[in-house]
Short mmCIF file of C-alpha atoms and ligand atoms in Angstrom, two decimals:
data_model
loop_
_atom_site.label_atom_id
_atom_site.label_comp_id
_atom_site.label_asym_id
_atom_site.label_seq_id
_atom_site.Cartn_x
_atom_site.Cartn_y
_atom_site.Cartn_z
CA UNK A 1 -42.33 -10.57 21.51
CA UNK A 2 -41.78 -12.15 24.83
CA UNK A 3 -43.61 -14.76 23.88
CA UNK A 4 -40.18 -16.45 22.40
CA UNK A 5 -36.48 -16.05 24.15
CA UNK A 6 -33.32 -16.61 22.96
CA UNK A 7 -32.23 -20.78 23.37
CA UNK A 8 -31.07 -21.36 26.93
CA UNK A 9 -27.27 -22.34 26.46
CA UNK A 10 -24.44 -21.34 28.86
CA UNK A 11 -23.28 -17.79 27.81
CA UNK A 12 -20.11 -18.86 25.58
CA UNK A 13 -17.63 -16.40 24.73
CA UNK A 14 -17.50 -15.61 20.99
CA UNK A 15 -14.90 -18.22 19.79
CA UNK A 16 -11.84 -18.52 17.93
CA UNK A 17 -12.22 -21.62 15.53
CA UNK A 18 -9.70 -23.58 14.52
CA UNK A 19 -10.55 -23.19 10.87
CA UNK A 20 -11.06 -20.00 8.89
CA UNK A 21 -11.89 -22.39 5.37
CA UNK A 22 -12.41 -25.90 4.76
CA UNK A 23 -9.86 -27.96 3.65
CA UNK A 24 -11.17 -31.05 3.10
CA UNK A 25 -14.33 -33.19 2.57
CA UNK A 26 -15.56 -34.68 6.25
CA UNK A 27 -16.77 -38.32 6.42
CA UNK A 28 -20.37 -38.29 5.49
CA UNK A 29 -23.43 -40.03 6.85
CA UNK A 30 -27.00 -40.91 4.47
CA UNK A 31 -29.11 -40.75 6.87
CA UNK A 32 -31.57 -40.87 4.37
CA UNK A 33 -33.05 -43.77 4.61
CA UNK A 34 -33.83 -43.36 8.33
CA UNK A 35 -34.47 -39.33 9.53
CA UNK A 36 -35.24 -38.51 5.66
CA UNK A 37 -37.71 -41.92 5.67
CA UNK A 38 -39.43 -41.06 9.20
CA UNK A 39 -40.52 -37.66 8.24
CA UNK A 40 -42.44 -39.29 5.11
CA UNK A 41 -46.14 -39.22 4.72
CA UNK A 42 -45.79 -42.93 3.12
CA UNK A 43 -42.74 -44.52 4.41
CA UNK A 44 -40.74 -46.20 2.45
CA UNK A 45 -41.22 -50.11 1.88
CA UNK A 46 -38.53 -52.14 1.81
CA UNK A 47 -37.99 -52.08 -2.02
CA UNK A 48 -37.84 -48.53 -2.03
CA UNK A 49 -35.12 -48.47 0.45
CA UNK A 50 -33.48 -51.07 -1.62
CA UNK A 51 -33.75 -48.55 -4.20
CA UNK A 52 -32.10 -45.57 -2.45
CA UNK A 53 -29.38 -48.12 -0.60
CA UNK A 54 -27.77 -48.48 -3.69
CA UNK A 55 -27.93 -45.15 -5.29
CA UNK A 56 -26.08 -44.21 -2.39
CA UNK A 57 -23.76 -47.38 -2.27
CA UNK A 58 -23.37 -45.72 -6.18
CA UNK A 59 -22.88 -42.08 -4.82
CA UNK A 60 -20.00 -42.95 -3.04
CA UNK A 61 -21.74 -43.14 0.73
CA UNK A 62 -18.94 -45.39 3.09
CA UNK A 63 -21.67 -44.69 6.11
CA UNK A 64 -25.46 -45.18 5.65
CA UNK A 65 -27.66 -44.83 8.40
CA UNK A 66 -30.45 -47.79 7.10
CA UNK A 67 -33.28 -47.23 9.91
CA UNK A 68 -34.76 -47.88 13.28
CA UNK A 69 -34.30 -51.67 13.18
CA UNK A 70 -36.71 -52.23 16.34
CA UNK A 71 -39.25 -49.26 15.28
CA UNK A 72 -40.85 -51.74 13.36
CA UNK A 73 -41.32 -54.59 10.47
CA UNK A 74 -40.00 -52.85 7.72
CA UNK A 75 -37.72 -51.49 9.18
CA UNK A 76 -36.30 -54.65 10.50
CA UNK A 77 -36.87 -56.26 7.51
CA UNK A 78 -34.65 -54.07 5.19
CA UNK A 79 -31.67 -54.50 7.63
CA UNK A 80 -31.70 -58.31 7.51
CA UNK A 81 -32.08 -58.40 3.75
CA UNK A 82 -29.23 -55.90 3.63
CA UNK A 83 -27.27 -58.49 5.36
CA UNK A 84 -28.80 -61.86 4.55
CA UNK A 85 -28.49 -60.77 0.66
CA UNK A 86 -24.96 -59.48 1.13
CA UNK A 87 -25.65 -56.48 -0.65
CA UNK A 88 -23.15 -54.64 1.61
CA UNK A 89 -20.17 -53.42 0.08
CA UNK A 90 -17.03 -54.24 2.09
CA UNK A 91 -15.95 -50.90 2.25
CA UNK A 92 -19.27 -49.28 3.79
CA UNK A 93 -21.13 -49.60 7.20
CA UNK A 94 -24.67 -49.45 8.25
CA UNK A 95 -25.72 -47.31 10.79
CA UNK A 96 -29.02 -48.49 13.10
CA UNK A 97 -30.61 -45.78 15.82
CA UNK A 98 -31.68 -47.42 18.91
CA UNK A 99 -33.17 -45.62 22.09
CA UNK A 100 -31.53 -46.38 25.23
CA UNK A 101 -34.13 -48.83 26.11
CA UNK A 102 -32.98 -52.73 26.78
CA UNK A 103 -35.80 -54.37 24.64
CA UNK A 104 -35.09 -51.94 21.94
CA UNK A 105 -31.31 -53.06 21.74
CA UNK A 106 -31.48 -56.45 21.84
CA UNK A 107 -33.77 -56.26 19.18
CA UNK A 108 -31.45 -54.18 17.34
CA UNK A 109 -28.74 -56.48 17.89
CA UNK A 110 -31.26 -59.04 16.54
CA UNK A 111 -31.49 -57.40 13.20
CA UNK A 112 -28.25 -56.91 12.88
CA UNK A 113 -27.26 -60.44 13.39
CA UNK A 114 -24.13 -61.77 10.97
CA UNK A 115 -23.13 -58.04 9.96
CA UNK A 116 -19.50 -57.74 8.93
CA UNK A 117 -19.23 -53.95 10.57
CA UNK A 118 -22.09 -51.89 11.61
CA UNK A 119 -22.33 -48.44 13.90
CA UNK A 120 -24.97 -48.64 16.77
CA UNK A 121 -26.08 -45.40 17.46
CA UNK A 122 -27.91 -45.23 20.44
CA UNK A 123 -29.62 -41.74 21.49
CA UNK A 124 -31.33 -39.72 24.86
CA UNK A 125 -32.41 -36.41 24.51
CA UNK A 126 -30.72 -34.43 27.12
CA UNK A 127 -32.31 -30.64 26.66
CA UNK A 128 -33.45 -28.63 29.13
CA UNK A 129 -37.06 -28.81 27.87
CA UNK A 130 -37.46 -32.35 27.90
CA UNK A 131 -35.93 -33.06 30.53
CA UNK A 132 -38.04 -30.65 32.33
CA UNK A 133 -41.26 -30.73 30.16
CA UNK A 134 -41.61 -34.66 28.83
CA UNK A 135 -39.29 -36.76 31.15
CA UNK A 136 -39.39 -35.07 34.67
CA UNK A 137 -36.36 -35.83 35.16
CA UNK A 138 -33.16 -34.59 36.55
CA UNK A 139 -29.71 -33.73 35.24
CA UNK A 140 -28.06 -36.82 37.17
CA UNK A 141 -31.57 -39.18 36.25
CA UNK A 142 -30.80 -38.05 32.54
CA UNK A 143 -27.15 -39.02 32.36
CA UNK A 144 -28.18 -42.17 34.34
CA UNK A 145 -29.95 -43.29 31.02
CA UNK A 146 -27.29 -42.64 28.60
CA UNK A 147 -24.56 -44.23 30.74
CA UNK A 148 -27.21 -47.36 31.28
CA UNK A 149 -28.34 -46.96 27.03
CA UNK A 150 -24.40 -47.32 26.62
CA UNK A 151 -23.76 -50.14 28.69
CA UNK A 152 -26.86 -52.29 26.83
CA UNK A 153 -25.13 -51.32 23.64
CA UNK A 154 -21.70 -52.22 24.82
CA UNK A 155 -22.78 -55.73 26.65
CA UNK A 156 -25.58 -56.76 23.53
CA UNK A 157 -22.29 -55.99 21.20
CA UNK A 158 -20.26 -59.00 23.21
CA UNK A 159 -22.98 -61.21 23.00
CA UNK A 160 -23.53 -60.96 19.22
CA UNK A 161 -19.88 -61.05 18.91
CA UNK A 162 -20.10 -64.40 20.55
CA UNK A 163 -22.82 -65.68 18.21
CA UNK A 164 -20.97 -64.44 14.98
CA UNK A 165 -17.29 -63.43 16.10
CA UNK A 166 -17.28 -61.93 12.26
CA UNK A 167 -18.92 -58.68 13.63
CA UNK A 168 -17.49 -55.46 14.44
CA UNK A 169 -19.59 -52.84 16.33
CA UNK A 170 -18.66 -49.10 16.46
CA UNK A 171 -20.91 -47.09 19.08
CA UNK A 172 -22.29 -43.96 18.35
CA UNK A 173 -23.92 -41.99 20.90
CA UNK A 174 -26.30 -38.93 20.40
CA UNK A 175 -27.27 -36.32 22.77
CA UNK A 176 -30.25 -35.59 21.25
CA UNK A 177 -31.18 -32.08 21.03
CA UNK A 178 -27.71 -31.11 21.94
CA UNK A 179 -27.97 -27.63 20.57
CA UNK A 180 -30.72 -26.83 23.02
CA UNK A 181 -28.87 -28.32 25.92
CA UNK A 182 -26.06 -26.64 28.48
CA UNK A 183 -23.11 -27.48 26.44
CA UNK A 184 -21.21 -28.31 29.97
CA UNK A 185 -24.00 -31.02 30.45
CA UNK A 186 -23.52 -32.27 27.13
CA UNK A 187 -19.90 -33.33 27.91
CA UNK A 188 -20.20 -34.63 31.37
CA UNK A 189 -23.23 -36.84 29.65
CA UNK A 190 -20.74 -38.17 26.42
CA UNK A 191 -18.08 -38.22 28.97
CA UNK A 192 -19.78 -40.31 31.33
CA UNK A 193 -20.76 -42.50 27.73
CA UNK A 194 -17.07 -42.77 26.76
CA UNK A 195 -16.54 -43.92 30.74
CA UNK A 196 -18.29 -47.10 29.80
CA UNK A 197 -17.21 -47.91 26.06
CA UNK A 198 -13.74 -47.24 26.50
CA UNK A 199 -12.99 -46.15 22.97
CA UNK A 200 -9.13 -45.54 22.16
CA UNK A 201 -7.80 -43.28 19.53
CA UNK A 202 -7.10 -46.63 17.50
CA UNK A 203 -10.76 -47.63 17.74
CA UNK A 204 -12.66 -44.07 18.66
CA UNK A 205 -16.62 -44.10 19.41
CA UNK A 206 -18.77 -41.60 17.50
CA UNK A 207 -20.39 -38.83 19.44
CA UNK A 208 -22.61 -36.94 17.18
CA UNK A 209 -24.18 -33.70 18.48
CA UNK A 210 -27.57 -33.03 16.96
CA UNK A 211 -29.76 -29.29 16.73
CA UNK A 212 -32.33 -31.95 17.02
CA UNK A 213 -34.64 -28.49 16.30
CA UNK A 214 -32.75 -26.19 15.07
CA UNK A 215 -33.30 -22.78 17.15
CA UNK A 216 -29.92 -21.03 17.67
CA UNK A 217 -27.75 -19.32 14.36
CA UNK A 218 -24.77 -21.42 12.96
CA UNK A 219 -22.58 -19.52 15.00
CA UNK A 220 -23.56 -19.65 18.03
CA UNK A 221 -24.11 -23.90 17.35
CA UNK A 222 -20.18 -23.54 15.96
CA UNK A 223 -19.52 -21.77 19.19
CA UNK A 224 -21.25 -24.95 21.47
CA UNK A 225 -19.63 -27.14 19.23
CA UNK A 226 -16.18 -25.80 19.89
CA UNK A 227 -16.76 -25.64 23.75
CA UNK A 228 -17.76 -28.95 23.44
CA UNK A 229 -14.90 -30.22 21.44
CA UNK A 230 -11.90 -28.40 23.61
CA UNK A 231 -13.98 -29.41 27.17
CA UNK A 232 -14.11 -33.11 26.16
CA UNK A 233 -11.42 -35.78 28.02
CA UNK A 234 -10.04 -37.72 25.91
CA UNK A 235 -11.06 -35.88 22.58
CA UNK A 236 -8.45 -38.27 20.80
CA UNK A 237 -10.35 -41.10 21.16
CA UNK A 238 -13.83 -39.93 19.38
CA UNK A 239 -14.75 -38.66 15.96
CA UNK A 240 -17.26 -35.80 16.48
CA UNK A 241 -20.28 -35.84 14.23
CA UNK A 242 -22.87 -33.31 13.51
CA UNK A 243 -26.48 -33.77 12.60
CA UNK A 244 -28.24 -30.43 11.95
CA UNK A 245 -31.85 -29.81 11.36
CA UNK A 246 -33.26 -27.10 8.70
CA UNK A 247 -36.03 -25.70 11.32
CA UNK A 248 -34.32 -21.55 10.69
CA UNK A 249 -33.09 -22.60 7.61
CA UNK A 250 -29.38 -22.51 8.02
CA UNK A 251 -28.51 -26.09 8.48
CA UNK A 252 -25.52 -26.18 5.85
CA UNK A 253 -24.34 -22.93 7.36
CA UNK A 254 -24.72 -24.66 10.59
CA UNK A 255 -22.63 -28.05 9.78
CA UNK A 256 -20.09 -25.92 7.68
CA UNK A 257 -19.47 -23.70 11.02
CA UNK A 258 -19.22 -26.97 13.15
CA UNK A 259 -16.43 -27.87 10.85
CA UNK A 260 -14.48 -24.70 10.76
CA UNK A 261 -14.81 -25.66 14.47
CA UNK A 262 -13.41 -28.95 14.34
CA UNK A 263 -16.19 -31.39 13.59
CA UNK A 264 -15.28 -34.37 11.83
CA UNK A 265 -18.23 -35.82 10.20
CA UNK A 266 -21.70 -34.56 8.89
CA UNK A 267 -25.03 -36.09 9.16
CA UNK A 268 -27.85 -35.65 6.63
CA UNK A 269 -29.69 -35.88 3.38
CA UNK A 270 -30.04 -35.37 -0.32
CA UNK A 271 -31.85 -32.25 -0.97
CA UNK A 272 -32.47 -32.47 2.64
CA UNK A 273 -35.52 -34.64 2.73
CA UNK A 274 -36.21 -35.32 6.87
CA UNK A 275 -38.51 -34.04 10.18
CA UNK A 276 -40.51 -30.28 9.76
CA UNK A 277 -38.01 -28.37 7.36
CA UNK A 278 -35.88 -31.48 6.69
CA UNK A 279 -32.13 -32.53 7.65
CA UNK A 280 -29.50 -31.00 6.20
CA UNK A 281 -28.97 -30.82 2.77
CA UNK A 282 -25.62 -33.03 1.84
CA UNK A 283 -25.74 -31.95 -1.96
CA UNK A 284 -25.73 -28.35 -1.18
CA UNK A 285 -23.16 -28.61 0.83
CA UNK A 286 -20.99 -31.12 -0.82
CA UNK A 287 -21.29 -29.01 -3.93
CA UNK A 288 -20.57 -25.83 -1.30
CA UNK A 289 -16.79 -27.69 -1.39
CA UNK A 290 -17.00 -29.16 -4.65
CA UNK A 291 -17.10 -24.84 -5.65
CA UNK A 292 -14.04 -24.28 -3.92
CA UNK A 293 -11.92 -26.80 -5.59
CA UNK A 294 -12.11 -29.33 -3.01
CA UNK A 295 -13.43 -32.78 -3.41
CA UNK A 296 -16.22 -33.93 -1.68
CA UNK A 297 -15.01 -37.65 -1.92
CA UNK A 298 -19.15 -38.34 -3.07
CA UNK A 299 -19.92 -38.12 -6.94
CA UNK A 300 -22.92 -35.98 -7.70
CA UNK A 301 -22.06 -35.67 -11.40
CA UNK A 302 -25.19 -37.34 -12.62
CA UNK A 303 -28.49 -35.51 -10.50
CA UNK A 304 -30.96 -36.64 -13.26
CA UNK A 305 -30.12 -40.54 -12.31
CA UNK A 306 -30.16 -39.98 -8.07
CA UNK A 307 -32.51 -36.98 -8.08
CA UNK A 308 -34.95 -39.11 -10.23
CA UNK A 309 -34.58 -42.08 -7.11
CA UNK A 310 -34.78 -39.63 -4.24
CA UNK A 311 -38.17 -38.15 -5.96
CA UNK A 312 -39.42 -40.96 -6.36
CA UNK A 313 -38.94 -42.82 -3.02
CA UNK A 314 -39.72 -39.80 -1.09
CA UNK A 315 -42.66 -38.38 -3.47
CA UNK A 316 -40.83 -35.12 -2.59
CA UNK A 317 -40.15 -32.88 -6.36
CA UNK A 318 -37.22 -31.28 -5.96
CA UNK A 319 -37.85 -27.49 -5.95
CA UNK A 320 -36.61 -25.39 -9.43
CA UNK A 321 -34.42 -23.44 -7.63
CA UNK A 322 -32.84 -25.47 -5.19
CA UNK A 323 -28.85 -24.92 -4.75
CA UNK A 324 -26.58 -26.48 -7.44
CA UNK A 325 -29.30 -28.96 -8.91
CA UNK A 326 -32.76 -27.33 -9.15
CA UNK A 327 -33.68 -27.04 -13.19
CA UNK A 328 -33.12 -23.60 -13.34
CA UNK A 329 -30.18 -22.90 -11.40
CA UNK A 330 -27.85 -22.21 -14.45
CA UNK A 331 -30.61 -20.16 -16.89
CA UNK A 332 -30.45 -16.71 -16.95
CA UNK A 333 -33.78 -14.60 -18.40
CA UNK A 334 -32.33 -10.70 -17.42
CA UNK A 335 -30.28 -9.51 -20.82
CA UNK A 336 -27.24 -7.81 -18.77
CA UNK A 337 -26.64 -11.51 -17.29
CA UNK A 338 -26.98 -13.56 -20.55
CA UNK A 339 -24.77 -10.72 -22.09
CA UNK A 340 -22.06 -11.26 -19.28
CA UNK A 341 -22.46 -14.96 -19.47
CA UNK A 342 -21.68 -15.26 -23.14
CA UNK A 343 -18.50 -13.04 -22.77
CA UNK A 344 -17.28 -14.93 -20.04
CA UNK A 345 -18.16 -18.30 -21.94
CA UNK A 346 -16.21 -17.12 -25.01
CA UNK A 347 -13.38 -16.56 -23.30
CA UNK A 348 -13.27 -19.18 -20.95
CA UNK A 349 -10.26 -21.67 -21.91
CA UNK A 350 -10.95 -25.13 -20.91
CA UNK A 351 -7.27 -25.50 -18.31
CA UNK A 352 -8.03 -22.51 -16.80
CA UNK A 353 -10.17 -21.80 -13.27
CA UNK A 354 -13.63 -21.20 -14.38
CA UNK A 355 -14.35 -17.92 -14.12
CA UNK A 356 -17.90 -17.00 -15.47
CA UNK A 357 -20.01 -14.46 -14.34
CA UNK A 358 -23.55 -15.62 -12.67
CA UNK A 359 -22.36 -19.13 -13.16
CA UNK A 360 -20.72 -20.07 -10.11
CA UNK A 361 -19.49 -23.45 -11.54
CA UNK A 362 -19.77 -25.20 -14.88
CA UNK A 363 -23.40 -26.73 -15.26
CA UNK A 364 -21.61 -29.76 -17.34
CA UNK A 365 -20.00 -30.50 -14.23
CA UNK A 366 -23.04 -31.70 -13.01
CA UNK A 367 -24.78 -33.09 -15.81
CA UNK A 368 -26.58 -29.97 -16.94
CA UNK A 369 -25.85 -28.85 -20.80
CA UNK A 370 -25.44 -25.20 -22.28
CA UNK A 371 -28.53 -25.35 -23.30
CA UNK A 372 -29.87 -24.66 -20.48
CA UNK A 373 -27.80 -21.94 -19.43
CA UNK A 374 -29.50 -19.15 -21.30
CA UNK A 375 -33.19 -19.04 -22.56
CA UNK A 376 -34.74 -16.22 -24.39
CA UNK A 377 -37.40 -14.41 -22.79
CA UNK A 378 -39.16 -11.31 -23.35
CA UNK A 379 -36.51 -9.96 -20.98
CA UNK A 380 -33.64 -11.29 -22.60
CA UNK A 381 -30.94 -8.65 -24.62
CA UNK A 382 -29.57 -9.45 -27.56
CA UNK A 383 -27.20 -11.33 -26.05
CA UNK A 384 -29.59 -14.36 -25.17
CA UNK A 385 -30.61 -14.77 -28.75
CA UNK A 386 -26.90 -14.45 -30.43
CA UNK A 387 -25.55 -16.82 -28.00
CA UNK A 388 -28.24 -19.48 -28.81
CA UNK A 389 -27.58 -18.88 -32.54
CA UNK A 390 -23.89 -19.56 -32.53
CA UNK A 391 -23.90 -22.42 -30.04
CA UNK A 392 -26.65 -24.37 -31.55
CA UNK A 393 -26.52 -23.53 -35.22
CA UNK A 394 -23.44 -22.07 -36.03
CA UNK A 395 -24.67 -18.53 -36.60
CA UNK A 396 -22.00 -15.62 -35.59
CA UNK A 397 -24.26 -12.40 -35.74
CA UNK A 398 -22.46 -9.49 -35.89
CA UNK A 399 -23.36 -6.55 -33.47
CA UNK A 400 -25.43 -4.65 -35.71
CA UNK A 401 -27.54 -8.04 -36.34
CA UNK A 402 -27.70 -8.77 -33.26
CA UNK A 403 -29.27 -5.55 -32.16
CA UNK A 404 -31.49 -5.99 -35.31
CA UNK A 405 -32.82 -9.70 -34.17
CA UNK A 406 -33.16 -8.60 -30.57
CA UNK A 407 -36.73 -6.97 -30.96
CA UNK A 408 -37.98 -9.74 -33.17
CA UNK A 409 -37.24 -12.36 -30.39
CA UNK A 410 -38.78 -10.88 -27.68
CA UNK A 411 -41.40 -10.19 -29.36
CA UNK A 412 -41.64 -14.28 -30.35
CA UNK A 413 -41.19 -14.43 -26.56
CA UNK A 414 -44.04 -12.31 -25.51
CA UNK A 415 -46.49 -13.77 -28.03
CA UNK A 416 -45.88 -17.34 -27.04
CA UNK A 417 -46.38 -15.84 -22.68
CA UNK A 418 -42.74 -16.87 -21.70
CA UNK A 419 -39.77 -18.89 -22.64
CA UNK A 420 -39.11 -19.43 -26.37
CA UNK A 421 -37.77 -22.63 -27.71
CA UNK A 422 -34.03 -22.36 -29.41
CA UNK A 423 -35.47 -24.18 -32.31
CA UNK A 424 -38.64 -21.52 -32.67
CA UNK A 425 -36.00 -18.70 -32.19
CA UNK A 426 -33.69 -19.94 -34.95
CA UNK A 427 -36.53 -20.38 -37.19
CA UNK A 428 -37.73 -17.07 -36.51
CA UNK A 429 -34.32 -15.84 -37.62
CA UNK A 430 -34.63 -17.76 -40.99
CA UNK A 431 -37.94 -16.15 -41.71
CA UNK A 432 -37.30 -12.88 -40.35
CA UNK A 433 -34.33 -12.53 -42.35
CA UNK A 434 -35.78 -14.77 -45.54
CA UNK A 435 -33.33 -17.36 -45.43
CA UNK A 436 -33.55 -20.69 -46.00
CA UNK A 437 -31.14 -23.63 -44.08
O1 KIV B 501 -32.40 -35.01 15.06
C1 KIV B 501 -31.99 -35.80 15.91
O2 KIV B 501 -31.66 -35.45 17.04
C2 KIV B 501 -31.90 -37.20 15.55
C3 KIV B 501 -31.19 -38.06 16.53
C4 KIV B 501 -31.92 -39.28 16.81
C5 KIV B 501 -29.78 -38.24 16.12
O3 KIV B 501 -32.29 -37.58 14.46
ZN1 ZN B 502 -32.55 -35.85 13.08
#
């Protein structure tokens, strides 16, 4: 095992976070159509992102990170038709990532030409390994770039400004990889950022702290999140964003620590789509809240319309069991849960808090009927079956009947190798008990 070591990060203290729960929904970023499009076997073409733009415009997205303007054609391309077309709503902002390299900015700038608002986000990676491994470079050489990468952004901004005084630029900085750098470093480098931009509580700059690769557990990333937050000058005057990567597969535990430890905003994707094991997942997390009783300010009501787009952009089928919206998250097969389902359903009222067993919110709440909740197996009680029959058809089996019909469906079940249909199972009932409709 000494092949791998624990991430190199000062030795914090275990922390006291502000938060013990989450009160509120943070500001969310789509980053979508940028970290979720460059981890795509076929990017997307500029239609495609079309598509997505305004399913998320539709979601209820006021940030959307659109691309890499100066990675390349398309990406250029879908930016100025964003703009040109005016397809912008007034009350969201695109988001464009930049390296801190001159050419790369201006063309950035270029693309973003006539924008009402827009957030430049302009990144360095400042980790131990790359600075070591891939730049050769040195702590001060390293900070040298972002400060330089911030004063491009901040002097392109003014000239664009000039050219179409209409346009507002927020700046965003990210130390990439943040999670794997010394969390001291990371806030002499924003600090050093914020030296240049000037950002005021009134009109704050974004720093957003990436696990670029996600390699430490959510609470040691809240705990370097936290240090990061109380060591930072001037907090006041910047909203603190998180962009977490799936690569352990904790990175909705991850963001929802960075909150409890003061974050304001969260970076990521739907269904997490995005590099190796994908960005965060925004759904899962949103819906996280959306359990608790607190809203998540995006409207997820309607997967079968957005997970439909995000499928078939990305060419990425959503797994079955994937948190809140995969197809089988509210069907139960074992007999004690369908029993314990129906009881609770029964005597759910409709202005009370939901409280049903192995349902952990009400499927209709996002788009997914009672039919699916419970499907008769050759597992499934007699519970399964009796619920089916009274929902659907009206049938109230008493308990003897029920115990009667039990055998007969699972034996339906068995015969057909799985799931049985409701319609097959309330036929079988008419036959099985020789009556007619
Ligand atoms: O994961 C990452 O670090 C990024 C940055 C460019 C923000 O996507
Ligand atoms: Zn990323």
């Amino acid at each position: 095992f000494a092949k791998y070591q624990p991430t190199v990060t000062p030795d914090l203290p275990d922390r006291q976070w502000p938060n013990q729960r989450l009160v509120k929904a943070p500001l969310w970023v789509s980053v979508d159509l940028r970290d979720g499009n460059q981890a795509l076997a076929n990017p997307m073409t500029v239609e495609q992102k079309l598509k997505l733009w305004h399913e998320l415009v539709k979601m209820g997205f006021k940030t959307i990170e659109v691309g890499f303007p100066s990675a390349s054609q398309v990406e250029f391309d879908f930016t100025r038709r964003l703009i040109e077309e005016n397809l912008i709503p007034e009350d969201v902002t695109i988001q464009v990532l930049v390296q801190a390299r001159e050419h790369l900015i201006k063309r950035t700038y270029e693309a973003l030409q006539g924008v009402k608002q827009a957030v430049v986000h302009v990144y360095n990676t400042t980790s131990i390994v790359q600075r070591e491994r891939v730049f050769e470079k040195s702590k001060a050489e390293i900070k040298a770039m972002a400060e330089q990468g911030a004063l491009w952004v901040k002097n392109y901004a003014q000239a664009a400004q000039q050219q179409s005084p209409v346009s507002q630029f927020i700046f965003q900085y990210s130390p990439e990889s943040f999670s794997q750098t010394e969390t001291a470093y990371a806030v002499e480098v924003c600090e050093a950022v914020m030296d240049v931009w000037l950002p005021t509580p009134e009109n704050p700059c974004i720093l957003n702290l990436p696990a670029t690769v996600e390699s430490t557990s959510p609470n040691r990333f809240a705990d370097q999140v936290e240090y990061f937050i109380r060591h930072l000058p001037n907090r006041a005057s910047a909203l603190i964003s998180i962009h977490t990567h799936n690569d352990r597969g904790c990175a909705v535990a991850a963001a929802e620590l960075a909150l409890l430890a003061g974050a304001d905003r969260i970076e990521g994707t739907l269904l997490g789509n995005g590099e190796r094991t994908g960005n965060m997942d925004i759904v899962t997390l949103a819906m996280n809240l959306y359990s608790e009783g607190i809203d998540p300010e995006l409207n997820l009501s309607n997967p079968d319309e957005w997970m439909a787009v995000v499928e078939e952009v990305t060419q990425i089928k959503t797994h079955m069991r994937h948190p809140w919206v995969g197809e089988v998250v509210y069907t139960a097969y074992s007999g004690s849960h369908q029993d314990a389902i129906r009881k609770c359903l029964l005597k759910q009222q409709a202005d009370e808090p939901w409280q049903v067993a192995y349902l952990p919110i009400d499927p209709k709440d996002v788009g997914r009927d009672y039919e699916a909740v419970i499907r008769v197996n050759s597992q499934s009680g007699k519970a399964g079956a009796a619920f089916v029959l009274e929902q659907e058809y009206g049938l109230k089996l008493p308990k003897w009947l029920q115990i009667d019909f039990a055998p007969v469906a699972q034996a339906l079940a068995e015969k057909q190798g799985g799931v049985i249909s409701h319609k097959n199972l309330y036929q079988a009932f008419l036959i099985h008990y020789a009556l007619t409709e």
